[in-house]
Amino acid sequence: MILSRLELDFFRNYTHVEAAFDPGVNLIYGDNAQGKTNLLEAVAYLSAARSHRARYDREMIMLGVDYAFIKGEVDSRERQFTLEAKLFRGKGRQLFSNGVRLKTAGELAGILTTVLFCPEDLSLIRSGGAERRRFLDGAICQLRPRYAQALAEYNRLYEHKTRILRDWPENPSLLSTLDDFNLRMAQTGAILIHYRAHFIKRLEEHAPAIHADFSGGRERMELRYETVSSVADPMASPREILPHLLEHQQRHRQAELDSRQCLSGPHKDDLAVDIAGRSAKTYASQGQTRTAALSLKLAQREIFQRQTGQWPVLLLDDVLSELDGKRQAFVLNHIRGGQLFITCCVEEKLESLEGGRAFRIRVGSVALGA
């Protein structure tokens, strides 16, 4: 899976840029605030129409402009794809694959898979559940179109239900629509739980082994899926999970009305990580949390390769500078195969990464390094 070419118009600080990339290593270097992260964000966006740092598409459009454009040439599944994303202020985005407009972002699944690792991910273990849900959602959306569609619908339903619960005391007629929202949220929520459970099972097959290797066999990592308490078997089919979600909703109905908050559903899910039998979120040292976060990301890469038969494009955004020498060496030794984009502030020497191409980023422009 290779991104051979990228074109941007009015994306972040790039007025216009075109770049052809190496199928192996691509070193992206330059001073801070020049656009290195923006470039990786654009690449990642083409994989699932999601940004790791922007909630709304309009945030990625250059100030003073009404639209932005991302185009990538991709070699995938023994075919060539042209992926395009058109972002607009005031209206929905448009996504295209080989000139055909896509109805949903889920149709991008499996064409270009990416694993992005940025400094913020080093706090993945210590952060709240929302960060780990974002990690799960970003990974599964790239593999499962049905999941991406269900997640988008669930998020819309959640926003509507939140407004109903917030405003019903002033407008009691809103409650007439609540049961319809609850039913559809339970239906889409059952899909989310099913796919999350199966993905976490695959993480359990890879991440603990990577973590053990990382720690020299001294530490044991365990993963656990925490979801709606009434769901005894999250690995079951969505049809089997649905009645358990409806039961949980009914039990929490009055509490939701009283608190005016949405209390029931997979929007409260979490991926619990234990190290040596203790909660990593609460008890892990800084070094342990970094090792655990790295293990999850490297496990994600392994899963993508097993699922698609191709290595995903790996995006390392200024991560090595945040790691000590031991962890740097471990990461570099575990990313053989596939295409790599790695950013840094200077054209660092990466002796263990052979060949490739270097690009210098300067104020929204891309040039081959000297």
Short mmCIF file of C-alpha atoms in Angstrom, two decimals, residues 118-253:
data_model
loop_
_atom_site.label_atom_id
_atom_site.label_comp_id
_atom_site.label_asym_id
_atom_site.label_seq_id
_atom_site.Cartn_x
_atom_site.Cartn_y
_atom_site.Cartn_z
CA CYS A 118 2.01 11.66 17.18
CA PRO A 119 3.34 13.01 20.49
CA GLU A 120 -0.19 13.31 21.87
CA ASP A 121 -0.55 9.53 21.55
CA LEU A 122 2.13 9.06 24.18
CA SER A 123 -0.51 10.08 26.73
CA LEU A 124 -3.07 7.65 25.28
CA ILE A 125 -2.90 5.45 28.36
CA ARG A 126 -3.19 8.22 30.95
CA SER A 127 -5.92 10.18 29.17
CA GLY A 128 -9.65 9.73 29.63
CA GLY A 129 -11.71 7.12 27.82
CA ALA A 130 -12.50 9.50 24.95
CA GLU A 131 -8.91 9.25 23.70
CA ARG A 132 -8.95 5.46 23.65
CA ARG A 133 -12.35 5.44 21.93
CA ARG A 134 -10.89 7.77 19.31
CA PHE A 135 -8.03 5.33 18.83
CA LEU A 136 -10.45 2.42 18.37
CA ASP A 137 -12.77 4.36 16.07
CA GLY A 138 -9.94 5.64 13.88
CA ALA A 139 -8.58 2.13 13.42
CA ILE A 140 -11.84 0.26 12.83
CA CYS A 141 -13.24 2.86 10.42
CA GLN A 142 -10.34 2.14 8.06
CA LEU A 143 -11.18 -1.56 7.96
CA ARG A 144 -14.95 -1.83 8.26
CA PRO A 145 -17.30 0.33 6.13
CA ARG A 146 -20.30 -0.76 8.18
CA TYR A 147 -18.64 0.46 11.36
CA ALA A 148 -17.81 3.85 9.86
CA GLN A 149 -21.41 4.32 8.76
CA ALA A 150 -22.80 3.23 12.13
CA LEU A 151 -20.41 5.51 14.02
CA ALA A 152 -21.37 8.55 11.95
CA GLU A 153 -25.06 7.85 12.50
CA TYR A 154 -24.62 7.16 16.21
CA ASN A 155 -22.80 10.47 16.71
CA ARG A 156 -25.60 12.36 14.95
CA LEU A 157 -28.24 10.60 17.04
CA TYR A 158 -26.28 11.29 20.21
CA GLU A 159 -26.17 15.02 19.47
CA HIS A 160 -29.92 15.10 18.81
CA LYS A 161 -30.73 13.13 21.95
CA THR A 162 -28.47 15.37 24.01
CA ARG A 163 -30.45 18.39 22.83
CA ILE A 164 -33.75 16.67 23.63
CA LEU A 165 -32.64 15.85 27.17
CA ARG A 166 -31.26 19.33 27.67
CA ASP A 167 -34.36 21.16 26.46
CA TRP A 168 -37.29 18.91 27.37
CA PRO A 169 -38.26 20.67 30.65
CA GLU A 170 -38.83 23.89 28.66
CA ASN A 171 -40.40 22.01 25.73
CA PRO A 172 -42.02 18.74 26.97
CA SER A 173 -43.27 17.84 23.47
CA LEU A 174 -39.69 16.86 22.61
CA LEU A 175 -40.13 13.68 24.67
CA SER A 176 -42.45 12.26 22.01
CA THR A 177 -39.39 11.64 19.82
CA LEU A 178 -37.17 10.17 22.53
CA ASP A 179 -38.17 6.52 22.07
CA ASP A 180 -37.40 6.65 18.35
CA PHE A 181 -33.94 8.05 19.04
CA ASN A 182 -33.32 5.44 21.74
CA LEU A 183 -34.22 2.57 19.42
CA ARG A 184 -31.99 3.75 16.59
CA MET A 185 -29.14 4.54 19.00
CA ALA A 186 -29.39 1.01 20.39
CA GLN A 187 -29.35 -0.48 16.88
CA THR A 188 -26.28 1.46 15.77
CA GLY A 189 -24.68 1.13 19.21
CA ALA A 190 -24.90 -2.66 18.98
CA ILE A 191 -22.87 -2.54 15.77
CA LEU A 192 -20.21 -0.37 17.45
CA ILE A 193 -19.90 -2.70 20.42
CA HIS A 194 -19.65 -5.79 18.21
CA TYR A 195 -16.82 -4.40 16.08
CA ARG A 196 -14.98 -2.83 19.01
CA ALA A 197 -14.99 -6.14 20.87
CA HIS A 198 -13.58 -8.01 17.90
CA PHE A 199 -10.89 -5.38 17.27
CA ILE A 200 -9.82 -5.40 20.91
CA LYS A 201 -9.58 -9.20 20.74
CA ARG A 202 -7.09 -8.76 17.89
CA LEU A 203 -5.22 -6.14 19.90
CA GLU A 204 -4.93 -8.72 22.68
CA GLU A 205 -3.24 -11.07 20.21
CA HIS A 206 -0.50 -8.53 19.34
CA ALA A 207 -0.07 -5.69 21.86
CA PRO A 208 0.89 -7.74 24.97
CA ALA A 209 3.58 -9.62 23.01
CA ILE A 210 5.00 -6.35 21.66
CA HIS A 211 4.93 -4.83 25.16
CA ALA A 212 6.69 -7.88 26.63
CA ASP A 213 9.37 -7.65 23.96
CA PHE A 214 9.67 -3.92 24.59
CA SER A 215 10.16 -4.41 28.34
CA GLY A 216 12.54 -7.33 27.99
CA GLY A 217 9.91 -9.74 29.30
CA ARG A 218 9.67 -7.94 32.65
CA GLU A 219 6.11 -6.62 32.28
CA ARG A 220 2.78 -8.16 31.35
CA MET A 221 0.15 -6.09 29.56
CA GLU A 222 -3.54 -6.99 29.69
CA LEU A 223 -6.38 -5.36 27.74
CA ARG A 224 -10.05 -5.32 28.68
CA TYR A 225 -13.10 -3.92 26.90
CA GLU A 226 -15.42 -1.94 29.19
CA THR A 227 -18.84 -1.33 27.67
CA VAL A 228 -22.51 -1.14 28.69
CA SER A 229 -22.89 -3.28 31.83
CA SER A 230 -25.95 -5.17 30.59
CA VAL A 231 -24.02 -6.56 27.58
CA ALA A 232 -22.65 -9.86 28.83
CA ASP A 233 -21.06 -10.88 25.52
CA PRO A 234 -19.86 -7.92 23.42
CA MET A 235 -18.49 -10.42 20.86
CA ALA A 236 -22.06 -11.50 20.05
CA SER A 237 -23.87 -10.36 16.93
CA PRO A 238 -25.47 -6.88 16.90
CA ARG A 239 -28.88 -8.59 16.83
CA GLU A 240 -28.09 -10.37 20.10
CA ILE A 241 -26.62 -7.24 21.72
CA LEU A 242 -29.60 -5.01 20.85
CA PRO A 243 -32.10 -6.16 23.55
CA HIS A 244 -29.45 -5.72 26.24
CA LEU A 245 -28.87 -2.12 25.17
CA LEU A 246 -32.62 -1.44 25.14
CA GLU A 247 -32.88 -2.89 28.64
CA HIS A 248 -30.04 -0.65 29.86
CA GLN A 249 -31.67 2.40 28.26
CA GLN A 250 -34.96 1.67 29.98
CA ARG A 251 -33.31 1.29 33.37
CA HIS A 252 -31.56 4.65 32.96
CA ARG A 253 -34.45 6.54 31.36
#
